[in-house]
Amino acid sequence: MATSAIHAAAVTFRGDPFLQDPATCLVYEPDAMIVIDGGRIIDFGPAGVVGKRLPAGTEVVHYPDSIVSAGFIDTHIHYPQTQMVAAFGEQLLEWLNKYTFIAEQQFAEIEHARRVAGVFLRELLRGGTTTAVVYCTVHLQSVDAFFEESNRFNTRMIAGKVLMDRNAPPALLDTAESGYRDSAALIGRWHGRGRQHYCITPRFAPTSTEAQLEVCGILRKEHPDAYVQTHLCENLDEIDWVMSLFPDRKSYLDVYAHAGIVGDRSVYGHGIHLTEQDLALCHQTGAALAHCPTSNLFLGSGLFRLFDAKQSARPVRVGLGTDIGAGTSFCQLQTLNEAYKVAAMNGTRLNAIQAYYLATRGSAEALCLQDTIGTIAPGFDADLVVLDRKATPLLEFRSGFCNDIVEQLFVLMTLGDDRAVRATYVAGERVYYRDTGCEPFRYPATAAS
Ligand code: GUN
Ligand code: ZN
């Protein structure tokens, strides 16, 4: 691949704006040049400086009225639920039975899985997301379909087969043994292939027996650089159910700790109703929480206490998640819009520096990928999103009244959505371009999608 460059304003972050003065964490370059070679950023700085040392023949793409950020990272999302997003009327446990478990049965068919994976990946890229932590279904082939599509786009994705051996329809159940066997086979097939990472994925404590959770702990020991994802303390009825299913455990999180699936590279969705002891355990072990505000509001699950989780005495790693299909937008701009409101309901204020950090570098830290993605700097993967300050008539009008970049970023996350994503770059390639006038994706849908 030849050297290329992007010329636009750019924002990125150093440090953690929940733990330090946010102003010191923002890196803002109003007239930046980002130079890319071999899928990575090789130079970044003021265009007047970097432009002078561009390798001869570098193709430069200029984006006026735009702000480039590291590609957004989504730390919690379910691709099979793309077909049932916006399902009316229920809270978590009824919603699972009435909608989710029905939809997920269709993924026994690999052609269906391929079709949905195609739609899903394009929706992520349209919203500026370049890495996601993804639940597939219990079917091994649902994982193959997803990684095949991700591999085609060369996106860095973290995904895995759901394990469930009880409390779900028979067609969605595996066993402790088959869950182990299928997960191990998928790890062998996909973990570390190109930019794909495997994630051991017990759905949540109520749908796994103790024996199956133990198997997940064994898989984690055998593959320490694989990820673990599950759900935790999302809904009060769910928590009561877990405590009745596991009466010997001190807390919901203790069920996972007992199985050996708490630690680095473990990502728990939600964590709304965690106790201080649980938060302290997350801090001590390096386990991460995925904050999913649109989902938590949509299902009426509760208000995640972000600033409590990030308390400087024992900060917990927190990433941002859409949790499609309980969440209602694929786009992290809209997710931040709702995160701001959830924080406000808790009597706190999520500023724009903290917000965009959460969607980029903070989520990379939650995934232990902070040296690879989530930041614009030499050596990092060239996964980037180009945001349009004037994407809609209202954004154009309101942006004209912004006094500084922090206000501009806040306006973009409050009023913006996928319309504000002008382009998305994956490993240096522009895989999505809104204004092309024809097919916006570099790889058009397959026959299946
Ligand atoms: N808990 C267990 N499964 C799910 C799921 O699919 N979505 C959400 N939001 N919570 C869950
Ligand atoms: Zn979820």
Tab-separated table of C-alpha atoms and ligand atoms in Angstrom:
chain	number	residue	atom	x	y	z
A	1	MET	CA	0.000	0.000	0.000
A	2	ALA	CA	1.379	3.436	-0.911
A	3	THR	CA	1.761	6.182	1.677
A	4	SER	CA	-1.337	8.369	2.011
A	5	ALA	CA	-2.356	11.290	4.190
A	6	ILE	CA	-5.456	12.948	5.603
A	7	HIS	CA	-5.552	16.730	5.965
A	8	ALA	CA	-8.215	17.982	8.427
A	9	ALA	CA	-8.703	19.055	12.017
A	10	ALA	CA	-8.051	16.199	14.442
A	11	VAL	CA	-8.709	15.309	18.076
A	12	THR	CA	-7.230	12.559	20.175
A	13	PHE	CA	-6.506	11.932	23.862
A	14	ARG	CA	-3.629	11.237	26.231
A	15	GLY	CA	-4.192	10.212	29.841
A	16	ASP	CA	-7.592	9.661	31.434
A	17	PRO	CA	-9.831	12.752	31.711
A	18	PHE	CA	-11.804	11.106	34.524
A	19	LEU	CA	-8.625	11.002	36.608
A	20	GLN	CA	-6.779	14.118	35.442
A	21	ASP	CA	-7.708	17.643	34.413
A	22	PRO	CA	-9.626	16.981	31.146
A	23	ALA	CA	-8.012	19.983	29.432
A	24	THR	CA	-4.603	18.304	29.731
A	25	CYS	CA	-5.940	15.133	28.080
A	26	LEU	CA	-7.209	16.686	24.857
A	27	VAL	CA	-4.878	16.797	21.870
A	28	TYR	CA	-6.456	19.147	19.331
A	29	GLU	CA	-4.793	19.941	16.057
A	30	PRO	CA	-6.929	22.433	14.052
A	31	ASP	CA	-4.981	21.859	10.838
A	32	ALA	CA	-3.560	18.355	11.045
A	33	MET	CA	-1.839	15.967	8.700
A	34	ILE	CA	-2.176	12.254	9.465
A	35	VAL	CA	0.214	10.146	7.406
A	36	ILE	CA	-0.556	6.472	6.871
A	37	ASP	CA	1.512	3.591	5.586
A	38	GLY	CA	1.054	-0.168	5.877
A	39	GLY	CA	-2.246	0.265	7.738
A	40	ARG	CA	-0.639	2.333	10.503
A	41	ILE	CA	-0.206	5.999	11.302
A	42	ILE	CA	3.409	6.932	10.633
A	43	ASP	CA	3.244	10.692	11.225
A	44	PHE	CA	0.812	13.143	12.829
A	45	GLY	CA	1.035	16.841	13.557
A	46	PRO	CA	0.399	20.332	12.175
A	47	ALA	CA	0.020	20.207	8.402
A	48	GLY	CA	2.542	23.036	8.069
A	49	VAL	CA	5.186	20.872	9.721
A	50	VAL	CA	4.246	17.330	8.654
A	51	GLY	CA	3.440	18.451	5.089
A	52	LYS	CA	7.088	19.415	4.590
A	53	ARG	CA	8.327	15.909	5.340
A	54	LEU	CA	5.723	13.915	3.398
A	55	PRO	CA	7.278	11.135	1.323
A	56	ALA	CA	7.282	12.021	-2.389
A	57	GLY	CA	4.132	10.885	-4.180
A	58	THR	CA	1.944	10.774	-1.044
A	59	GLU	CA	-1.714	11.112	-1.926
A	60	VAL	CA	-3.339	13.696	0.383
A	61	VAL	CA	-7.114	13.760	0.971
A	62	HIS	CA	-8.451	17.015	2.376
A	63	TYR	CA	-11.632	17.100	4.493
A	64	PRO	CA	-12.765	20.700	5.076
A	65	ASP	CA	-15.285	21.385	7.893
A	66	SER	CA	-14.375	18.040	9.419
A	67	ILE	CA	-12.805	16.645	12.569
A	68	VAL	CA	-10.901	13.369	12.444
A	69	SER	CA	-10.904	11.109	15.489
A	70	ALA	CA	-9.661	7.612	16.137
A	71	GLY	CA	-12.388	5.218	14.998
A	72	PHE	CA	-15.042	4.617	17.626
A	73	ILE	CA	-14.887	1.462	19.719
A	74	ASP	CA	-18.043	-0.347	20.839
A	75	THR	CA	-17.372	-2.611	23.821
A	76	HIS	CA	-20.751	-4.408	23.850
A	77	ILE	CA	-23.023	-5.309	20.938
A	78	HIS	CA	-25.032	-8.299	19.634
A	79	TYR	CA	-24.933	-8.705	15.855
A	80	PRO	CA	-27.857	-11.212	15.691
A	81	GLN	CA	-30.099	-8.614	17.281
A	82	THR	CA	-29.797	-6.244	14.306
A	83	GLN	CA	-33.071	-7.681	13.006
A	84	MET	CA	-34.983	-7.013	16.244
A	85	VAL	CA	-33.689	-3.636	17.399
A	86	ALA	CA	-36.594	-1.439	18.543
A	87	ALA	CA	-38.719	-4.259	19.991
A	88	PHE	CA	-41.589	-2.808	21.982
A	89	GLY	CA	-42.615	-2.916	25.555
A	90	GLU	CA	-40.575	-5.239	27.791
A	91	GLN	CA	-37.847	-5.208	30.398
A	92	LEU	CA	-34.817	-7.494	30.172
A	93	LEU	CA	-36.066	-10.992	31.054
A	94	GLU	CA	-39.366	-10.754	29.142
A	95	TRP	CA	-37.585	-9.022	26.242
A	96	LEU	CA	-35.129	-11.924	25.989
A	97	ASN	CA	-37.901	-14.527	25.844
A	98	LYS	CA	-40.310	-12.611	23.647
A	99	TYR	CA	-37.901	-11.254	21.021
A	100	THR	CA	-34.240	-12.163	21.424
A	101	PHE	CA	-34.387	-15.921	21.754
A	102	ILE	CA	-36.768	-16.081	18.784
A	103	ALA	CA	-34.501	-14.057	16.522
A	104	GLU	CA	-31.326	-15.879	17.539
A	105	GLN	CA	-32.719	-19.273	16.488
A	106	GLN	CA	-32.498	-18.171	12.857
A	107	PHE	CA	-28.704	-18.179	13.058
A	108	ALA	CA	-28.610	-21.952	12.758
A	109	GLU	CA	-28.705	-21.066	9.023
A	110	ILE	CA	-25.323	-19.770	7.917
A	111	GLU	CA	-26.828	-17.865	4.976
A	112	HIS	CA	-29.025	-15.924	7.379
A	113	ALA	CA	-26.026	-15.271	9.636
A	114	ARG	CA	-23.989	-14.010	6.660
A	115	ARG	CA	-26.750	-11.697	5.562
A	116	VAL	CA	-27.157	-10.162	9.016
A	117	ALA	CA	-23.374	-9.932	9.577
A	118	GLY	CA	-23.147	-7.952	6.339
A	119	VAL	CA	-25.827	-5.480	7.362
A	120	PHE	CA	-24.403	-5.233	10.880
A	121	LEU	CA	-20.834	-4.466	9.869
A	122	ARG	CA	-21.948	-1.800	7.434
A	123	GLU	CA	-24.081	-0.143	10.111
A	124	LEU	CA	-21.089	-0.040	12.451
A	125	LEU	CA	-18.863	1.523	9.787
A	126	ARG	CA	-21.590	3.977	8.788
A	127	GLY	CA	-21.591	5.121	12.422
A	128	GLY	CA	-17.794	5.444	12.555
A	129	THR	CA	-17.136	2.354	14.676
A	130	THR	CA	-14.059	0.386	13.658
A	131	THR	CA	-13.718	-2.090	16.549
A	132	ALA	CA	-16.491	-3.836	18.482
A	133	VAL	CA	-16.870	-6.568	21.084
A	134	VAL	CA	-19.559	-8.722	19.562
A	135	TYR	CA	-21.896	-11.468	20.737
A	136	CYS	CA	-22.758	-14.014	18.064
A	137	THR	CA	-25.285	-16.782	18.864
A	138	VAL	CA	-24.895	-20.252	20.322
A	139	HIS	CA	-24.311	-21.557	16.769
A	140	LEU	CA	-20.687	-22.035	15.770
A	141	GLN	CA	-21.501	-21.000	12.202
A	142	SER	CA	-22.786	-17.615	13.401
A	143	VAL	CA	-19.213	-16.865	14.481
A	144	ASP	CA	-17.717	-18.011	11.184
A	145	ALA	CA	-20.164	-15.790	9.296
A	146	PHE	CA	-19.246	-12.787	11.398
A	147	PHE	CA	-15.475	-13.190	11.273
A	148	GLU	CA	-15.554	-13.908	7.522
A	149	GLU	CA	-17.226	-10.555	6.951
A	150	SER	CA	-14.968	-8.712	9.406
A	151	ASN	CA	-11.912	-10.275	7.794
A	152	ARG	CA	-13.116	-9.021	4.406
A	153	PHE	CA	-13.191	-5.430	5.726
A	154	ASN	CA	-10.009	-6.022	7.755
A	155	THR	CA	-11.729	-4.579	10.855
A	156	ARG	CA	-10.256	-5.353	14.274
A	157	MET	CA	-13.126	-7.234	15.909
A	158	ILE	CA	-13.514	-9.214	19.122
A	159	ALA	CA	-16.307	-11.791	18.980
A	160	GLY	CA	-17.410	-15.176	20.188
A	161	LYS	CA	-19.964	-17.951	20.340
A	162	VAL	CA	-22.575	-17.591	23.057
A	163	LEU	CA	-22.583	-20.410	25.618
A	164	MET	CA	-25.967	-21.313	27.154
A	165	ASP	CA	-26.830	-24.668	28.686
A	166	ARG	CA	-30.038	-23.810	30.548
A	167	ASN	CA	-32.983	-21.399	30.786
A	168	ALA	CA	-33.319	-20.776	27.062
A	169	PRO	CA	-35.262	-22.539	24.271
A	170	PRO	CA	-33.870	-26.046	23.524
A	171	ALA	CA	-32.784	-24.956	20.034
A	172	LEU	CA	-30.420	-22.428	21.607
A	173	LEU	CA	-28.795	-24.698	24.175
A	174	ASP	CA	-25.350	-26.223	24.042
A	175	THR	CA	-23.713	-28.187	26.872
A	176	ALA	CA	-20.646	-27.583	28.994
A	177	GLU	CA	-18.760	-30.060	26.791
A	178	SER	CA	-19.950	-28.859	23.376
A	179	GLY	CA	-19.552	-25.234	24.471
A	180	TYR	CA	-15.944	-25.967	25.327
A	181	ARG	CA	-15.303	-27.922	22.121
A	182	ASP	CA	-16.898	-25.353	19.801
A	183	SER	CA	-15.253	-22.388	21.525
A	184	ALA	CA	-11.833	-24.078	21.398
A	185	ALA	CA	-12.307	-24.864	17.686
A	186	LEU	CA	-13.282	-21.252	16.959
A	187	ILE	CA	-10.303	-19.926	18.922
A	188	GLY	CA	-8.068	-22.120	16.790
A	189	ARG	CA	-9.757	-20.918	13.609
A	190	TRP	CA	-10.041	-17.182	14.287
A	191	HIS	CA	-8.077	-15.869	17.270
A	192	GLY	CA	-5.148	-13.879	15.937
A	193	ARG	CA	-6.111	-14.436	12.289
A	194	GLY	CA	-5.555	-11.048	10.656
A	195	ARG	CA	-7.156	-8.514	12.991
A	196	GLN	CA	-9.690	-10.904	14.563
A	197	HIS	CA	-9.721	-11.711	18.291
A	198	TYR	CA	-11.762	-14.374	20.029
A	199	CYS	CA	-14.012	-13.693	23.006
A	200	ILE	CA	-15.232	-16.477	25.329
A	201	THR	CA	-18.923	-15.600	25.655
A	202	PRO	CA	-21.139	-17.122	28.371
A	203	ARG	CA	-24.330	-15.100	27.825
A	204	PHE	CA	-24.978	-14.422	31.538
A	205	ALA	CA	-25.102	-16.396	34.772
A	206	PRO	CA	-28.777	-17.501	34.493
A	207	THR	CA	-28.236	-19.300	31.181
A	208	SER	CA	-25.118	-21.230	32.202
A	209	THR	CA	-24.763	-23.973	34.793
A	210	GLU	CA	-21.876	-23.778	37.192
A	211	ALA	CA	-20.216	-26.535	35.137
A	212	GLN	CA	-20.413	-24.429	31.981
A	213	LEU	CA	-19.043	-21.313	33.677
A	214	GLU	CA	-16.144	-23.428	34.935
A	215	VAL	CA	-15.471	-24.506	31.361
A	216	CYS	CA	-15.236	-20.827	30.435
A	217	GLY	CA	-12.659	-20.389	33.189
A	218	ILE	CA	-10.675	-23.327	31.771
A	219	LEU	CA	-10.814	-21.833	28.261
A	220	ARG	CA	-9.570	-18.526	29.671
A	221	LYS	CA	-6.645	-20.237	31.382
A	222	GLU	CA	-5.783	-22.128	28.212
A	223	HIS	CA	-5.993	-18.960	26.090
A	224	PRO	CA	-4.928	-16.066	28.323
A	225	ASP	CA	-4.851	-13.560	25.474
A	226	ALA	CA	-8.446	-14.312	24.429
A	227	TYR	CA	-11.228	-12.122	25.815
A	228	VAL	CA	-14.228	-12.929	28.019
A	229	GLN	CA	-17.561	-11.142	27.769
A	230	THR	CA	-20.828	-11.550	29.623
A	231	HIS	CA	-23.606	-9.511	31.255
A	232	LEU	CA	-23.569	-8.318	34.855
A	233	CYS	CA	-26.050	-6.582	37.184
A	234	GLU	CA	-28.209	-5.091	34.449
A	235	ASN	CA	-31.685	-5.499	35.927
A	236	LEU	CA	-33.010	-6.006	39.477
A	237	ASP	CA	-35.121	-9.088	38.640
A	238	GLU	CA	-32.122	-10.589	36.861
A	239	ILE	CA	-29.967	-10.078	39.973
A	240	ASP	CA	-32.587	-11.728	42.233
A	241	TRP	CA	-32.693	-14.653	39.813
A	242	VAL	CA	-28.902	-15.045	39.837
A	243	MET	CA	-28.802	-15.017	43.638
A	244	SER	CA	-31.486	-17.733	43.743
A	245	LEU	CA	-29.616	-19.855	41.167
A	246	PHE	CA	-26.247	-19.444	42.930
A	247	PRO	CA	-27.177	-19.195	46.649
A	248	ASP	CA	-23.611	-19.862	47.810
A	249	ARG	CA	-22.129	-16.866	46.052
A	250	LYS	CA	-21.685	-13.489	47.743
A	251	SER	CA	-22.789	-11.474	44.698
A	252	TYR	CA	-23.510	-11.737	40.982
A	253	LEU	CA	-19.894	-10.844	40.207
A	254	ASP	CA	-18.747	-13.480	42.695
A	255	VAL	CA	-20.397	-16.124	40.464
A	256	TYR	CA	-17.990	-15.128	37.703
A	257	ALA	CA	-15.036	-14.755	40.078
A	258	HIS	CA	-15.661	-18.282	41.361
A	259	ALA	CA	-15.560	-19.580	37.774
A	260	GLY	CA	-12.260	-17.808	37.085
A	261	ILE	CA	-13.579	-15.366	34.490
A	262	VAL	CA	-12.834	-12.065	36.224
A	263	GLY	CA	-9.702	-10.186	35.210
A	264	ASP	CA	-7.865	-8.430	32.390
A	265	ARG	CA	-9.632	-8.752	29.039
A	266	SER	CA	-12.968	-9.537	30.767
A	267	VAL	CA	-15.732	-7.151	29.710
A	268	TYR	CA	-19.048	-7.091	31.541
A	269	GLY	CA	-22.039	-5.429	29.963
A	270	HIS	CA	-23.903	-2.882	32.132
A	271	GLY	CA	-22.835	-3.221	35.805
A	272	ILE	CA	-25.594	-0.816	36.795
A	273	HIS	CA	-26.362	-2.238	40.214
A	274	LEU	CA	-22.881	-3.152	41.467
A	275	THR	CA	-21.872	-2.867	45.112
A	276	GLU	CA	-18.751	-1.082	46.293
A	277	GLN	CA	-17.081	-4.478	46.889
A	278	ASP	CA	-17.822	-5.510	43.307
A	279	LEU	CA	-16.402	-2.270	41.905
A	280	ALA	CA	-13.310	-2.739	44.056
A	281	LEU	CA	-12.904	-6.274	42.667
A	282	CYS	CA	-13.158	-4.957	39.097
A	283	HIS	CA	-10.473	-2.401	39.928
A	284	GLN	CA	-8.163	-4.961	41.543
A	285	THR	CA	-8.493	-7.495	38.748
A	286	GLY	CA	-8.541	-5.148	35.744
A	287	ALA	CA	-12.003	-6.318	34.642
A	288	ALA	CA	-13.880	-3.775	32.504
A	289	LEU	CA	-17.485	-2.579	32.403
A	290	ALA	CA	-19.293	-1.659	29.196
A	291	HIS	CA	-21.545	1.363	29.751
A	292	CYS	CA	-24.576	0.982	27.456
A	293	PRO	CA	-26.799	4.018	28.026
A	294	THR	CA	-29.267	3.674	25.140
A	295	SER	CA	-29.951	0.076	26.145
A	296	ASN	CA	-30.288	0.872	29.836
A	297	LEU	CA	-32.844	3.568	29.072
A	298	PHE	CA	-34.698	1.547	26.440
A	299	LEU	CA	-35.155	-1.518	28.693
A	300	GLY	CA	-35.678	0.631	31.794
A	301	SER	CA	-32.754	-1.143	33.448
A	302	GLY	CA	-31.388	1.783	35.444
A	303	LEU	CA	-28.766	4.510	35.472
A	304	PHE	CA	-25.110	3.435	35.351
A	305	ARG	CA	-23.001	5.450	37.813
A	306	LEU	CA	-20.099	6.241	35.508
A	307	PHE	CA	-18.347	8.680	37.822
A	308	ASP	CA	-18.645	6.241	40.702
A	309	ALA	CA	-17.077	3.472	38.593
A	310	LYS	CA	-14.250	5.821	37.592
A	311	GLN	CA	-13.625	7.100	41.144
A	312	SER	CA	-9.947	8.009	41.407
A	313	ALA	CA	-9.416	5.966	44.607
A	314	ARG	CA	-10.187	2.720	42.699
A	315	PRO	CA	-10.900	3.466	39.057
A	316	VAL	CA	-12.571	0.714	37.061
A	317	ARG	CA	-11.913	0.419	33.336
A	318	VAL	CA	-15.077	1.536	31.542
A	319	GLY	CA	-15.801	1.313	27.824
A	320	LEU	CA	-18.803	2.511	25.841
A	321	GLY	CA	-21.288	0.055	24.337
A	322	THR	CA	-24.348	0.326	22.141
A	323	ASP	CA	-25.788	-3.071	23.149
A	324	ILE	CA	-27.773	-3.358	19.930
A	325	GLY	CA	-30.543	-4.697	19.861
A	326	ALA	CA	-31.540	-3.477	23.355
A	327	GLY	CA	-29.643	-0.309	22.507
A	328	THR	CA	-31.210	1.948	19.921
A	329	SER	CA	-28.323	3.324	17.836
A	330	PHE	CA	-25.260	1.821	16.184
A	331	CYS	CA	-23.582	5.217	16.347
A	332	GLN	CA	-21.427	6.173	19.319
A	333	LEU	CA	-22.336	9.857	18.866
A	334	GLN	CA	-25.913	9.031	19.826
A	335	THR	CA	-24.665	6.695	22.549
A	336	LEU	CA	-22.703	9.608	24.041
A	337	ASN	CA	-25.767	11.813	23.766
A	338	GLU	CA	-27.612	9.382	26.036
A	339	ALA	CA	-24.555	8.838	28.274
A	340	TYR	CA	-24.595	12.563	28.982
A	341	LYS	CA	-28.261	12.388	30.003
A	342	VAL	CA	-27.729	9.314	32.204
A	343	ALA	CA	-24.857	11.136	33.929
A	344	ALA	CA	-27.115	14.176	34.354
A	345	MET	CA	-29.826	12.023	35.957
A	346	ASN	CA	-27.150	10.916	38.440
A	347	GLY	CA	-26.334	14.539	39.205
A	348	THR	CA	-23.025	14.462	37.299
A	349	ARG	CA	-21.687	16.082	34.114
A	350	LEU	CA	-20.031	14.139	31.315
A	351	ASN	CA	-17.947	16.678	29.416
A	352	ALA	CA	-17.038	16.264	25.751
A	353	ILE	CA	-13.415	15.366	26.461
A	354	GLN	CA	-14.474	12.583	28.807
A	355	ALA	CA	-17.156	11.501	26.342
A	356	TYR	CA	-14.978	11.135	23.224
A	357	TYR	CA	-12.224	9.592	25.350
A	358	LEU	CA	-14.774	6.987	26.448
A	359	ALA	CA	-15.671	6.193	22.827
A	360	THR	CA	-12.024	5.886	21.734
A	361	ARG	CA	-8.994	5.627	24.022
A	362	GLY	CA	-11.003	4.724	27.137
A	363	SER	CA	-12.640	1.793	25.388
A	364	ALA	CA	-9.249	0.733	24.007
A	365	GLU	CA	-7.944	0.723	27.598
A	366	ALA	CA	-10.925	-1.383	28.673
A	367	LEU	CA	-9.825	-3.908	26.034
A	368	CYS	CA	-6.099	-3.690	26.847
A	369	LEU	CA	-5.591	-2.361	23.302
A	370	GLN	CA	-4.532	1.160	24.276
A	371	ASP	CA	-1.198	0.777	22.478
A	372	THR	CA	-2.835	-0.370	19.245
A	373	ILE	CA	-6.126	1.464	18.623
A	374	GLY	CA	-8.114	4.423	19.959
A	375	THR	CA	-5.455	7.120	19.572
A	376	ILE	CA	-4.091	9.144	16.669
A	377	ALA	CA	-0.320	8.882	16.984
A	378	PRO	CA	2.536	7.236	15.068
A	379	GLY	CA	2.532	3.464	15.523
A	380	PHE	CA	-1.229	3.130	16.048
A	381	ASP	CA	-3.551	1.356	13.643
A	382	ALA	CA	-4.989	3.815	11.110
A	383	ASP	CA	-8.623	3.239	12.153
A	384	LEU	CA	-10.223	6.655	11.839
A	385	VAL	CA	-13.547	8.442	11.602
A	386	VAL	CA	-14.075	11.750	9.781
A	387	LEU	CA	-16.863	13.784	11.413
A	388	ASP	CA	-18.712	16.499	9.502
A	389	ARG	CA	-19.383	19.679	11.525
A	390	LYS	CA	-22.040	20.697	8.983
A	391	ALA	CA	-23.748	17.344	8.385
A	392	THR	CA	-27.293	18.658	8.794
A	393	PRO	CA	-28.790	22.128	8.485
A	394	LEU	CA	-29.119	22.358	12.262
A	395	LEU	CA	-25.548	21.133	12.863
A	396	GLU	CA	-24.237	23.646	10.340
A	397	PHE	CA	-26.170	26.466	11.990
A	398	ARG	CA	-25.291	25.489	15.569
A	399	SER	CA	-21.630	24.806	14.735
A	400	GLY	CA	-21.375	28.390	13.517
A	401	PHE	CA	-21.906	29.505	17.111
A	402	CYS	CA	-19.279	27.232	18.699
A	403	ASN	CA	-16.496	29.089	20.454
A	404	ASP	CA	-14.024	26.259	20.790
A	405	ILE	CA	-13.392	22.614	19.952
A	406	VAL	CA	-14.858	21.292	23.202
A	407	GLU	CA	-18.166	23.014	22.503
A	408	GLN	CA	-18.039	21.753	18.908
A	409	LEU	CA	-17.474	18.161	20.047
A	410	PHE	CA	-20.339	18.422	22.502
A	411	VAL	CA	-22.683	19.746	19.813
A	412	LEU	CA	-21.642	16.926	17.479
A	413	MET	CA	-22.332	14.211	20.052
A	414	THR	CA	-25.658	15.753	21.029
A	415	LEU	CA	-27.039	16.502	17.556
A	416	GLY	CA	-24.983	14.122	15.431
A	417	ASP	CA	-25.532	10.559	14.309
A	418	ASP	CA	-24.458	8.488	11.303
A	419	ARG	CA	-25.225	11.465	9.044
A	420	ALA	CA	-22.264	13.213	10.666
A	421	VAL	CA	-19.866	10.426	9.672
A	422	ARG	CA	-18.288	11.541	6.406
A	423	ALA	CA	-15.798	8.702	6.130
A	424	THR	CA	-14.481	5.708	8.032
A	425	TYR	CA	-10.959	4.322	7.637
A	426	VAL	CA	-9.936	0.789	8.559
A	427	ALA	CA	-6.212	0.035	8.697
A	428	GLY	CA	-5.605	3.021	6.442
A	429	GLU	CA	-8.230	2.173	3.822
A	430	ARG	CA	-11.302	4.311	3.367
A	431	VAL	CA	-13.936	1.590	3.662
A	432	TYR	CA	-16.906	3.953	3.955
A	433	TYR	CA	-17.435	7.269	2.207
A	434	ARG	CA	-20.785	8.963	2.705
A	435	ASP	CA	-20.536	11.406	-0.191
A	436	THR	CA	-19.588	9.075	-2.976
A	437	GLY	CA	-22.932	9.319	-4.758
A	438	CYS	CA	-22.973	5.555	-5.370
A	439	GLU	CA	-22.049	2.511	-3.248
A	440	PRO	CA	-20.605	4.032	-0.034
A	441	PHE	CA	-18.759	0.882	1.088
A	442	ARG	CA	-15.461	-0.323	-0.277
A	443	TYR	CA	-16.703	-3.911	-0.234
A	444	PRO	CA	-20.268	-4.099	-1.472
A	445	ALA	CA	-22.634	-6.579	0.110
A	446	THR	CA	-22.195	-10.200	-0.961
A	447	ALA	CA	-25.068	-12.098	-2.551
A	448	ALA	CA	-25.904	-13.278	0.980
A	449	SER	CA	-26.248	-9.766	2.350
B	1	GUN	N1	-28.590	-10.355	29.306
B	1	GUN	C1	-28.491	-11.588	28.778
B	1	GUN	N2	-28.614	-11.563	27.441
B	1	GUN	C2	-28.766	-10.280	27.104
B	1	GUN	C3	-28.937	-9.618	25.855
B	1	GUN	O1	-28.963	-10.218	24.779
B	1	GUN	N3	-29.076	-8.262	25.917
B	1	GUN	C4	-29.042	-7.577	27.087
B	1	GUN	N4	-29.179	-6.261	27.070
B	1	GUN	N5	-28.900	-8.175	28.262
B	1	GUN	C5	-28.762	-9.511	28.272
B	2	ZN	ZN	-25.944	-7.237	25.783
